[in-house]
Amino acid sequence: MAQALTRAMRDAMAEDPTVHVMGEDVGTLGGVFRITDGLAKEFGEERCTDTPLAEAGILGAAVGMAMYGLRPVVEMQFDAFAYPAFEQLISHVAKMRNRTRGAMPLPITIRVPYGGGIGGVEHHCDSSEAYYVATPGLHVVTPATVEDAYGLLRASIASDDPVVFLEPKRLYWSKADWRPEAPAAVPGIGKALVRRTGTSATLITYGPSLPVCLEAAEAAREEGWDLEVVDLRSLVPFDEDTVVESVRRTGRAVVVHEANGFGGPGAEIAARVTERCFHHLEAPVLRVTGFDIPYPPPMLEKHHLPGVDRILDTVARLQWEN
Amino acid sequence: MTVQELPGAGASHRSTQPPAWSPRTDAAPLLPDPEPYRVLGTEAADGLDPELMRRCYAELVRGRRYNAQATALTKQGRLAVYPSTVGQEACEIAAALVLEEQDWLFPSYRDTLAAVARGLDPVQALTLLRGDWHTGYDPREHRIAPLSTPLATQLPHAVGLAHAARLRGDDVVALAMVGDGGTSEGDFHEALNFAAVWQAPVVFLVQNNGFAISVPLAKQTAAPTLAHKAVGYGMPGRLVDGNDIAAMHEVLSEAVRRARAGGGPTLIEAVTYRMEAHTNADDATRYRGDAEVEAWKAHDPVDLLERELTARGIIDEAAIQAVRDDAEAMAAALREGMNADPVVDPMDLFAHVYAEQTDRLREQAAMLRAELEAEDQS
Ligand SMILES: Cc1ncc(C[n+]2csc(CCOP(=O)(O)OP(=O)(O)O)c2C)c(N)n1
């Protein structure tokens, strides 16, 4: 996935001279995850810039650059280090189009490596999507496959609205669907995909939890469950139709994500599914999420992250009897 | 009525002078010296206190050994990660030594060694990096704030704590550590400003080790030195050789004394060098060449002091050997402490989220307990 992200930026920069990449260590080093590897060499330091270490400054400067016609692609080094930039994100990035009656859209892509499962120490594993999805004016997307990493990043950079592009760090090294040639079609933002068809229940998920759900769906076959798996790919906008269509067919749904459950994206999704599928549901929409705790130290994270067993236990509860 | 028609509008600002404004005349003493302050190898070394220097030497050697041991532990998989302070030991040790027991240290994630030199148990100091708990000690007990991973965010805390102590009439100084990269963060600037406005008893120690991961200082700031940043906030800035522990000790002590006496904050820039990669996950060859690293080797903080003290007869071969033996024993104890598999209790996930457990967490804890029991049975 890392290489697909790099290529998406390289292709975008080659096609459009207004695309600029900036952030901490993105130049010579190529980023701490090497996602911007080679861009400074190819396009020069002016288009792939090592900034001073100041997230508010990085995003604030990107606002000004976008106001003047550039398309900044900003890298936040880790999920929890994007927080200093929240003032800029919430007060300006998300609101500029609205405040100016559409006169000043901000085409900024904010790349945020997020989530756990890599044994990182404190402040390196947050699933911060709930903060972003709660802020009107931002698109929030997250790829779970190599192909989507490329396609969604291209679409994000091309978008005239700000996009928070969440990169599941534990999938950076995934090669599952790697193809040397770039995918022909770039999906638009806001389209979910059925990754596995099934008939007994729908798992609704995104980003780092997709592979876990697919594995759970395989395992569930032994228990007689035929699970459908929907990959949201985009949290804002939320592709209600794809989700609703699936749940109406299967009659049961579980939302799976590793962010904290209370006030997490799953709460919103469960509410929407309930509103639109009430008469089709055989059981309440259930959720499997991270616990409502600050992200734990590495040695305990396996207990926190939703795994196959927890998903299967929850699926079993869908045999709803009062 | 237009603006032009307002009585007195238009010409007035041309005819009257603005009110008199005078710059602060005490700004000059705030400016740092043009060269880093040095003691070792200069005449100033004549005034060294032999007792203090022996202590510094012993701590430096222990510090170097500690760094080597911790790095070895990452290779054995005992530590997830370790940001080494090889080359920066003089800063770390001096920061710990200048504080009184009641004072507080606010370290960054790199400053485990300063915490250990202040007396923290080495194993407790490493839990963050080992991964069994975020902060393995009680900050109040040791007066060491948790090692801060988000950069510069601990600096306003240091200001607040020192200010609170002052309000309570307590004699407490806070020493806060940050890297050169961290000085670009908004929190750094806000902390300095608060400290100066409040005249809080705080010492800010910037370890300028040349790089923020891969980014060299020249891309971090356009100021002549980081110490210069003090001036705009109204506090003195001092530039000091961070590899010279005698100079570090002197400059830090002076700043702590000033703070204690009500003289307000000081910003100290220690010019040093990070000899190893940012962490074991980093590849330093991508952004710097060997020649630079080699040049700094000749200015090693342990060698500098050893040479000076040997030349002055303050330490001899036997003393050096004794110090090395002591450091070896410390390393052995650390190894042993770290070789025991840490016991982690999954139920700890829920133990420290709130003072009073919430119903929701109780439910989630019950769920995890059931899962663990089911696992045990299978
Ligand atoms: C707010 C924030 N942004 C980014 C990071 C990621 N990060 C960790 S260390 C580091 C470089 C720090 O450099 P410097 O302040 O010079 O300290 P040094 O590591 O050299 O001691 C970066 C960018 C972070 N920890 N916190």
XYZ file of C-alpha atoms and ligand atoms in Angstrom:
726
model
C 0.000 0.000 0.000
C 2.878 2.362 0.769
C 4.096 2.243 -2.817
C 0.624 2.838 -4.198
C 0.295 5.987 -2.092
C 3.676 7.206 -3.276
C 2.729 6.605 -6.860
C -0.567 8.406 -6.443
C 1.269 11.517 -5.288
C 3.899 11.205 -7.975
C 1.323 10.863 -10.737
C -0.708 13.769 -9.382
C 2.380 15.964 -9.143
C 3.458 15.078 -12.648
C 0.058 15.893 -14.108
C -0.650 19.026 -12.126
C 2.061 21.532 -11.223
C -0.079 23.042 -8.478
C 0.145 19.880 -6.368
C 2.610 20.416 -3.514
C 3.520 17.904 -0.823
C 4.618 19.165 2.559
C 5.187 18.011 6.106
C 7.764 16.846 8.615
C 10.592 14.727 7.178
C 8.806 14.259 3.832
C 11.802 15.455 1.783
C 15.204 13.831 2.114
C 13.945 11.047 4.349
C 10.795 10.403 2.355
C 8.662 10.501 5.503
C 8.967 8.247 8.532
C 6.944 5.633 6.648
C 8.698 6.492 3.352
C 5.397 7.350 1.696
C 6.869 10.451 0.043
C 10.046 8.626 -0.952
C 11.693 10.111 -4.026
C 9.249 12.984 -4.513
C 11.696 15.683 -3.418
C 14.339 14.248 -5.723
C 11.985 14.133 -8.682
C 10.074 17.377 -8.205
C 12.453 19.469 -6.135
C 12.223 20.686 -2.591
C 9.786 23.393 -3.503
C 7.157 20.841 -4.408
C 7.976 18.329 -1.693
C 8.958 20.379 1.301
C 10.401 19.565 4.691
C 8.611 22.074 6.877
C 9.521 23.237 10.351
C 8.102 20.938 12.987
C 4.765 22.615 13.594
C 1.508 20.951 12.628
C -0.625 24.063 13.103
C 1.851 25.964 10.968
C 1.896 23.285 8.282
C -1.853 23.174 7.899
C -2.234 26.920 8.354
C 0.309 27.549 5.613
C -1.480 25.009 3.416
C -4.646 27.072 3.832
C -2.866 30.120 2.485
C -1.306 28.149 -0.357
C -4.696 26.754 -1.313
C -6.183 30.252 -1.157
C -3.635 31.231 -3.757
C -4.407 28.357 -6.095
C -2.134 25.503 -5.077
C -3.234 22.007 -4.116
C -1.339 21.158 -0.961
C -1.004 17.551 0.155
C -0.074 17.671 3.804
C 1.413 14.792 5.754
C 0.732 14.597 9.470
C 3.378 12.285 10.839
C 1.092 10.265 13.109
C -2.563 10.356 14.123
C -1.930 11.857 17.551
C 0.458 14.494 16.217
C -2.232 16.026 14.038
C -3.981 17.434 17.083
C -2.006 20.688 17.213
C -3.462 21.394 13.764
C -7.081 21.000 14.861
C -7.621 24.720 15.277
C -6.703 25.268 11.630
C -8.613 22.205 10.515
C -11.854 22.953 12.267
C -11.935 26.746 12.228
C -10.561 27.286 8.748
C -10.022 24.250 6.535
C -13.494 22.849 7.108
C -15.310 26.180 6.981
C -13.649 28.313 4.334
C -15.946 27.352 1.465
C -18.982 27.935 3.640
C -17.797 31.218 5.127
C -17.056 32.637 1.704
C -20.329 31.496 0.100
C -18.406 29.154 -2.114
C -15.909 31.747 -3.312
C -12.937 30.130 -1.661
C -12.867 26.339 -1.645
C -9.770 24.734 -0.145
C -8.470 21.744 -2.109
C -6.207 20.399 0.633
C -5.470 16.726 1.224
C -4.447 15.905 4.779
C -2.795 12.510 4.996
C -2.918 10.985 8.442
C -1.391 7.570 9.225
C -3.810 6.205 11.817
C -4.721 3.276 14.002
C -2.878 0.624 15.958
C -1.698 -2.918 15.639
C 1.923 -2.044 14.948
C 3.235 -2.126 18.524
C 3.751 1.623 18.575
C 4.207 3.466 21.851
C 1.796 6.001 23.282
C 0.469 8.671 20.897
C 1.261 6.615 17.798
C -1.912 4.539 17.491
C -4.988 6.710 17.805
C -8.031 6.113 15.656
C -9.042 9.729 15.381
C -11.707 9.421 12.682
C -14.579 10.362 14.983
C -13.171 13.871 15.408
C -12.919 14.319 11.683
C -16.308 12.919 10.772
C -17.909 15.169 13.384
C -16.615 18.244 11.556
C -18.854 19.381 8.682
C -16.962 20.571 5.640
C -14.400 17.785 5.525
C -14.392 14.649 3.448
C -13.004 11.669 5.322
C -11.765 8.666 3.375
C -9.749 5.606 4.277
C -8.481 2.920 1.902
C -8.241 -0.708 2.926
C -6.697 -2.092 -0.238
C -3.672 -1.231 -2.323
C -5.834 -0.331 -5.279
C -7.957 2.025 -3.222
C -4.865 3.572 -1.694
C -3.931 4.750 -5.163
C -7.386 5.545 -6.450
C -8.741 7.307 -3.407
C -5.621 9.387 -2.950
C -5.812 10.522 -6.568
C -9.473 11.393 -6.069
C -8.685 13.243 -2.845
C -5.986 15.356 -4.435
C -8.322 16.115 -7.331
C -11.148 17.079 -4.995
C -11.951 20.755 -4.656
C -12.839 20.188 -1.029
C -10.542 19.365 1.846
C -10.088 15.648 2.396
C -8.795 13.952 5.509
C -7.113 10.907 4.063
C -6.692 8.297 6.777
C -3.976 5.737 6.070
C -4.250 2.527 8.093
C -0.642 2.127 9.151
C -0.841 -1.560 9.743
C -1.782 -2.034 6.088
C 1.163 0.004 4.772
C 3.101 -3.166 4.151
C 0.204 -5.125 2.730
C 0.732 -6.379 -0.799
C -2.489 -8.346 -1.021
C -3.779 -6.794 -4.224
C -0.624 -5.113 -5.473
C -0.416 -4.645 -9.224
C 2.501 -2.952 -10.897
C 0.287 -0.926 -13.236
C -1.900 1.809 -11.814
C -5.611 1.021 -11.698
C -7.410 2.335 -14.741
C -10.368 3.825 -12.947
C -10.130 6.170 -10.006
C -13.190 5.745 -7.796
C -14.912 8.895 -6.682
C -15.072 9.792 -3.019
C -18.180 8.496 -1.317
C -18.662 5.072 -2.794
C -18.719 1.937 -0.652
C -17.955 -1.520 -2.054
C -19.242 -4.960 -1.254
C -15.991 -6.871 -0.765
C -17.624 -10.217 -0.144
C -21.165 -11.217 -0.835
C -23.181 -13.190 1.649
C -26.687 -13.812 2.793
C -26.863 -14.136 6.590
C -25.601 -10.767 7.828
C -23.604 -7.726 6.740
C -20.336 -6.642 8.315
C -19.921 -2.908 7.744
C -16.339 -1.795 8.117
C -13.454 0.268 6.731
C -9.703 0.734 6.761
C -7.665 -1.460 9.101
C -10.653 -3.598 10.097
C -11.475 -4.762 6.565
C -8.974 -7.645 6.476
C -10.116 -8.690 9.957
C -13.728 -8.768 8.797
C -12.883 -10.764 5.688
C -11.070 -13.275 7.848
C -14.004 -13.412 10.240
C -16.346 -13.983 7.308
C -14.266 -16.959 6.216
C -14.219 -18.368 9.731
C -17.959 -17.837 10.097
C -18.660 -20.284 7.310
C -17.882 -23.117 9.701
C -20.619 -21.845 11.982
C -23.046 -21.750 9.126
C -22.956 -17.993 8.631
C -22.584 -16.537 5.172
C -21.417 -12.993 5.828
C -21.428 -10.088 3.445
C -18.664 -7.533 3.973
C -19.083 -3.887 2.993
C -16.010 -1.653 2.860
C -17.118 1.951 3.340
C -13.906 3.507 1.923
C -15.388 6.912 2.612
C -16.867 7.907 5.967
C -17.923 11.366 4.766
C -19.833 11.186 2.539
C -21.308 7.965 3.812
C -22.625 5.711 1.064
C -25.947 4.952 2.648
C -27.415 3.276 -0.424
C -24.826 0.529 -0.757
C -25.031 -0.209 2.951
C -28.815 -0.109 3.115
C -29.182 -2.287 0.059
C -26.944 -4.921 1.611
C -28.592 -4.880 5.027
C -32.067 -5.072 3.562
C -30.952 -8.205 1.801
C -29.252 -9.887 4.753
C -31.497 -8.520 7.513
C -28.682 -8.315 10.038
C -25.728 -5.976 10.471
C -22.613 -5.512 12.568
C -20.436 -2.419 12.336
C -16.752 -3.064 12.994
C -14.046 -0.482 13.656
C -11.117 -0.083 16.005
C -11.918 3.455 17.135
C -13.619 3.752 20.529
C -17.244 2.681 20.412
C -18.993 5.445 22.299
C -19.505 8.346 19.962
C -17.550 6.484 17.317
C -18.509 6.323 13.632
C -20.273 3.001 14.295
C -22.894 4.751 16.388
C -23.865 6.981 13.502
C -23.836 4.130 11.012
C -25.967 1.917 13.245
C -28.482 4.720 13.663
C -28.705 5.328 9.914
C -29.061 1.653 9.115
C -31.793 1.330 11.734
C -33.670 4.311 10.333
C -33.640 2.975 6.808
C -33.851 -0.766 7.382
C -36.121 -0.968 10.424
C -38.629 -3.326 8.877
C -35.953 -5.492 7.316
C -33.938 -6.069 10.469
C -34.080 -9.402 12.264
C -31.921 -8.068 15.083
C -30.605 -4.724 16.302
C -27.524 -3.406 14.544
C -24.570 -4.383 16.734
C -21.104 -2.932 16.970
C -17.645 -4.345 17.521
C -15.232 -1.545 18.341
C -12.207 -0.666 20.385
C -12.955 -0.227 24.093
C -13.686 3.230 25.449
C -10.199 3.696 26.786
C -7.143 5.703 25.792
C -5.112 3.592 23.369
C -3.296 0.989 25.482
C 0.419 0.204 25.604
C 1.683 -2.236 22.934
C 1.632 -5.280 25.172
C -2.086 -4.859 25.767
C -3.290 -3.671 22.381
C -4.317 -7.135 21.194
C -6.995 -7.152 23.892
C -8.310 -3.782 22.776
C -8.454 -4.210 19.019
C -11.498 -5.944 17.570
C -10.338 -9.325 16.368
C -11.925 -12.252 14.579
C -13.216 -13.884 17.761
C -14.943 -10.790 19.018
C -16.582 -10.330 15.650
C -17.768 -13.943 15.613
C -19.150 -13.684 19.147
C -21.102 -10.646 18.092
C -22.348 -12.290 14.925
C -23.624 -15.138 17.090
C -25.686 -12.612 19.058
C -27.545 -11.734 15.874
C -29.697 -14.817 16.453
C -31.893 -12.382 18.275
C -34.372 -13.687 20.813
C -35.902 -11.284 23.256
C -21.079 61.534 7.209
C -17.999 60.181 5.441
C -14.724 59.595 7.150
C -13.337 62.777 5.583
C -16.104 64.805 7.209
C -15.432 63.560 10.700
C -14.134 66.350 12.881
C -10.383 66.321 12.884
C -10.187 63.426 10.405
C -7.617 63.355 7.648
C -4.855 65.673 8.608
C -4.635 64.782 12.269
C -2.470 61.686 11.977
C 0.012 63.628 9.911
C 0.331 66.566 12.211
C 0.579 64.883 15.602
C 3.377 62.622 16.715
C 2.502 59.199 18.035
C 2.823 58.860 21.788
C 6.370 58.324 22.889
C 7.417 54.694 22.812
C 10.590 53.419 24.283
C 11.995 49.972 23.762
C 13.009 47.987 26.801
C 16.491 49.115 27.623
C 17.291 45.857 29.368
C 17.038 43.866 26.135
C 20.786 43.691 25.558
C 21.535 41.413 28.555
C 18.924 39.017 27.211
C 20.977 38.328 24.094
C 23.021 35.132 24.110
C 26.763 35.121 23.627
C 27.781 34.593 20.023
C 29.737 31.436 20.861
C 28.605 28.502 22.983
C 29.890 28.851 26.529
C 32.705 26.417 27.346
C 34.621 25.528 30.451
C 36.554 22.344 29.676
C 39.819 23.061 27.927
C 39.653 26.756 28.822
C 40.991 28.818 31.712
C 37.598 28.670 33.331
C 38.365 25.030 34.128
C 40.790 26.197 36.840
C 37.795 26.863 39.015
C 36.296 23.371 38.722
C 35.025 21.783 41.889
C 36.831 18.390 41.993
C 34.105 16.716 44.023
C 31.344 17.842 41.681
C 33.380 16.890 38.615
C 34.042 13.385 39.920
C 30.315 12.991 40.399
C 29.677 14.315 36.873
C 32.234 11.950 35.460
C 30.740 8.935 37.194
C 27.265 9.887 35.971
C 28.484 10.468 32.425
C 30.104 7.059 32.246
C 26.978 5.453 33.690
C 24.913 7.400 31.184
C 26.965 6.181 28.266
C 26.689 2.635 29.523
C 22.969 3.044 30.018
C 22.564 4.174 26.419
C 24.541 1.208 25.159
C 22.513 -1.207 27.259
C 19.169 0.227 26.240
C 20.141 0.087 22.575
C 21.211 -3.534 23.022
C 17.814 -4.254 24.570
C 16.067 -3.018 21.421
C 18.147 -5.446 19.382
C 17.066 -8.268 21.667
C 13.467 -7.226 21.276
C 13.165 -6.303 24.949
C 12.418 -2.686 24.105
C 10.139 -1.695 21.252
C 12.199 1.379 20.550
C 14.889 3.513 22.204
C 15.790 7.077 21.275
C 19.465 7.123 22.163
C 21.229 10.031 23.838
C 24.754 8.924 22.995
C 26.683 12.182 22.612
C 24.093 14.095 24.596
C 24.837 12.600 28.022
C 26.259 15.850 29.389
C 22.944 17.636 28.814
C 20.915 14.808 30.299
C 23.089 14.430 33.395
C 23.529 18.133 34.079
C 19.768 18.657 33.852
C 19.245 16.054 36.560
C 22.084 17.192 38.795
C 21.181 20.859 39.065
C 17.738 20.206 40.523
C 16.888 20.054 44.216
C 14.707 17.280 45.481
C 11.553 19.421 45.505
C 12.111 20.619 41.916
C 10.406 19.115 38.882
C 11.780 17.702 35.657
C 9.659 17.780 32.475
C 11.411 15.432 30.055
C 10.681 14.717 26.417
C 10.486 11.159 25.104
C 14.260 11.228 24.487
C 15.177 12.101 28.046
C 14.966 8.754 29.844
C 18.562 9.209 30.906
C 17.856 12.505 32.667
C 15.050 10.791 34.552
C 17.334 7.924 35.535
C 20.080 10.324 36.605
C 17.518 12.030 38.810
C 17.085 8.733 40.577
C 14.280 7.000 38.741
C 14.543 3.227 38.597
C 15.896 2.397 35.108
C 13.308 -0.304 34.485
C 10.418 1.960 35.486
C 11.843 4.626 33.216
C 11.699 2.237 30.275
C 8.150 0.915 30.514
C 6.946 3.431 27.922
C 9.479 2.144 25.432
C 9.069 -1.487 26.439
C 5.343 -1.262 25.993
C 3.927 -2.598 29.241
C 2.650 0.722 30.535
C 2.802 4.320 29.340
C 4.361 5.820 32.441
C 5.775 3.234 34.799
C 6.280 5.554 37.760
C 4.370 7.974 39.921
C 5.353 11.435 38.673
C 4.569 13.015 42.045
C 6.835 10.639 43.901
C 9.854 11.472 41.760
C 8.790 14.910 40.603
C 9.356 13.796 37.047
C 6.484 14.434 34.627
C 5.645 11.617 32.193
C 8.065 11.451 29.273
C 6.232 13.524 26.690
C 5.885 12.101 23.202
C 3.914 14.944 21.570
C 6.655 17.509 21.078
C 6.869 20.629 23.249
C 3.492 19.946 24.834
C 5.070 19.430 28.250
C 6.522 22.952 28.266
C 3.306 24.790 29.169
C 2.821 22.170 31.907
C 6.188 23.058 33.385
C 5.197 26.716 33.384
C 1.873 25.992 35.033
C 3.375 23.787 37.691
C 6.102 26.260 38.546
C 3.558 29.056 38.642
C 1.275 27.067 40.935
C 4.133 26.285 43.282
C 4.965 29.956 43.387
C 1.349 30.845 44.191
C 1.479 28.403 47.061
C 4.690 29.902 48.331
C 6.713 26.753 47.642
C 10.332 26.811 46.611
C 10.052 24.792 43.401
C 11.783 25.217 40.064
C 10.694 23.356 36.923
C 13.222 22.338 34.310
C 11.699 21.458 30.950
C 13.554 19.734 28.134
C 12.833 19.948 24.425
C 14.667 19.241 21.164
C 15.621 21.712 18.469
C 12.715 20.579 16.301
C 10.296 21.033 19.158
C 11.118 24.747 19.286
C 9.063 25.202 16.120
C 5.869 24.037 17.774
C 3.307 26.559 18.926
C 3.391 25.131 22.445
C 7.053 26.099 22.776
C 6.295 29.708 21.992
C 3.233 29.894 24.164
C 5.109 28.355 27.064
C 7.965 30.839 26.797
C 5.598 33.730 26.632
C 3.579 32.610 29.642
C 6.699 31.934 31.644
C 8.116 35.371 30.937
C 4.867 37.234 31.563
C 4.330 35.347 34.811
C 8.015 35.393 35.714
C 7.579 31.723 36.470
C 10.510 29.806 37.954
C 11.182 27.701 34.876
C 14.293 26.739 32.990
C 13.836 25.715 29.359
C 16.601 23.465 28.114
C 16.786 22.976 24.352
C 19.064 20.164 23.290
C 20.049 21.204 19.824
C 21.359 17.895 18.529
C 21.371 19.016 14.920
C 18.324 17.155 13.660
C 14.635 16.661 14.126
C 14.539 13.115 12.790
C 15.915 14.011 9.317
C 15.447 17.762 9.244
C 18.553 19.836 9.983
C 18.410 22.956 12.125
C 18.708 25.279 9.122
C 15.296 24.077 7.932
C 13.836 24.501 11.382
C 14.729 28.084 12.110
C 16.244 31.146 10.507
C 17.292 32.617 13.853
C 21.044 32.995 14.501
C 20.681 30.570 17.412
C 17.754 29.022 19.229
C 18.844 30.884 22.350
C 18.015 34.112 20.523
C 14.364 33.173 20.679
C 14.387 34.114 24.345
C 14.808 37.792 23.617
C 11.449 38.338 21.987
C 9.713 36.929 25.026
C 11.739 38.940 27.490
C 13.940 36.349 29.099
C 17.663 35.724 28.900
C 18.929 33.234 26.330
C 22.115 31.305 26.952
C 24.134 29.393 24.400
C 26.250 26.615 25.822
C 28.367 23.711 24.637
C 26.135 20.755 25.344
C 29.040 18.317 25.334
C 30.844 20.215 28.094
C 29.286 19.047 31.305
C 31.100 21.654 33.396
C 29.666 24.438 31.248
C 26.240 22.805 31.224
C 26.243 22.456 34.988
C 27.292 26.043 35.500
C 24.803 27.598 33.094
C 21.915 25.430 34.252
C 22.705 26.047 37.933
C 22.785 29.761 37.347
C 19.393 29.633 35.610
C 17.918 27.490 38.373
C 19.294 29.909 40.976
C 17.806 32.875 39.158
C 14.443 31.158 38.879
C 14.506 30.219 42.557
C 15.343 33.763 43.534
C 12.345 35.112 41.616
C 14.337 36.222 38.582
C 12.057 34.418 36.118
C 12.675 31.959 33.308
C 15.748 31.323 31.179
C 16.069 29.666 27.788
C 19.216 27.607 27.361
C 20.341 26.185 24.059
C 22.800 23.334 24.459
C 24.682 22.755 21.225
C 25.288 19.039 20.930
C 24.937 16.194 18.443
C 22.886 13.059 18.106
C 25.517 10.395 17.423
C 23.061 7.628 16.613
C 19.937 7.452 14.492
C 16.751 9.116 15.722
C 15.570 5.725 16.949
C 16.299 2.202 15.841
C 13.467 2.611 13.302
C 15.323 5.432 11.539
C 17.922 5.296 8.767
C 20.323 8.186 9.403
C 22.362 7.508 6.262
C 19.526 9.014 4.251
C 20.113 12.495 5.584
C 23.666 12.822 6.867
C 27.179 11.754 6.042
C 29.769 9.970 8.149
C 32.206 12.894 8.105
C 29.915 15.016 10.250
C 29.419 12.213 12.750
C 33.167 11.576 12.864
C 33.902 15.243 13.535
C 31.611 15.199 16.533
C 33.265 12.053 17.884
C 36.319 14.175 18.581
C 34.160 16.322 20.818
C 32.703 13.517 22.891
C 31.308 14.619 26.264
C 32.813 11.697 28.202
C 36.258 12.072 26.632
C 36.244 15.841 27.127
C 35.764 15.538 30.852
C 37.998 12.519 31.254
C 40.865 14.352 29.563
C 40.446 17.477 31.644
C 40.148 15.631 34.938
C 43.042 13.317 34.185
C 45.279 16.226 33.194
C 44.418 17.983 36.430
C 44.967 14.883 38.507
C 41.360 14.893 39.697
C 40.879 11.322 38.539
C 43.397 8.585 37.811
C 43.349 5.170 36.168
C 42.085 3.527 39.311
C 39.238 6.019 39.691
C 38.303 5.577 36.040
C 38.253 1.823 36.449
C 36.099 2.077 39.550
C 33.613 4.270 37.680
C 33.519 1.831 34.795
C 32.934 -1.100 37.125
C 30.075 0.749 38.732
C 28.556 1.490 35.320
C 28.939 -2.161 34.374
C 27.069 -3.202 37.500
C 24.278 -0.745 36.682
C 24.054 -2.203 33.166
C 23.927 -5.746 34.523
C 21.122 -4.787 36.882
C 19.244 -3.120 34.041
C 19.689 -6.161 31.835
C 18.441 -8.418 34.548
C 15.484 -6.174 35.311
C 14.543 -6.075 31.657
C 15.055 -9.760 31.011
C 12.192 -10.723 33.235
C 9.067 -10.892 31.103
C 6.836 -8.042 32.197
C 3.603 -9.214 33.716
C 0.727 -7.372 32.123
C -2.822 -7.728 33.272
C -5.326 -7.210 30.470
C -7.846 -5.951 33.002
C -5.536 -2.969 33.537
C -7.054 -1.609 30.348
C -10.020 -0.466 32.377
C -8.345 0.268 35.699
C -7.176 3.797 35.155
C -9.544 5.513 32.795
C -11.678 7.281 35.403
C -11.606 7.640 39.164
C -14.998 5.928 39.236
C -15.548 3.104 36.799
C -18.357 3.846 34.377
C -21.058 1.306 33.634
C -19.913 1.112 30.066
C -16.358 0.257 31.036
C -17.656 -2.277 33.558
C -19.539 -3.960 30.733
C -16.528 -3.929 28.469
C -14.340 -5.297 31.260
C -16.793 -8.141 31.809
C -16.726 -8.893 28.113
C -12.943 -9.072 28.057
C -12.871 -11.212 31.203
C -15.259 -13.683 29.598
C -13.097 -13.792 26.472
C -9.966 -14.440 28.518
C -11.667 -17.210 30.487
C -12.878 -18.822 27.297
C -9.323 -18.675 25.959
C -7.967 -20.284 29.129
C -10.383 -23.163 28.779
C -9.591 -23.861 25.161
C 3.544 17.171 17.923
C 4.470 16.142 17.342
N 4.704 16.123 16.021
C 5.484 15.158 15.480
C 6.056 14.208 16.263
C 6.874 13.094 15.644
N 8.289 13.237 16.015
C 8.810 12.535 17.050
S 10.367 12.972 17.379
C 10.410 14.084 16.125
C 11.633 14.907 15.913
C 11.965 15.706 17.130
O 13.114 16.417 16.935
P 13.735 17.323 18.063
O 12.675 18.166 18.695
O 14.893 18.014 17.490
O 14.170 16.305 19.178
P 15.199 15.094 19.073
O 14.428 13.894 18.599
O 16.281 15.484 18.151
O 15.664 14.895 20.459
C 9.188 14.085 15.454
C 8.886 14.914 14.284
C 5.795 14.275 17.638
N 6.335 13.394 18.497
N 5.010 15.241 18.155
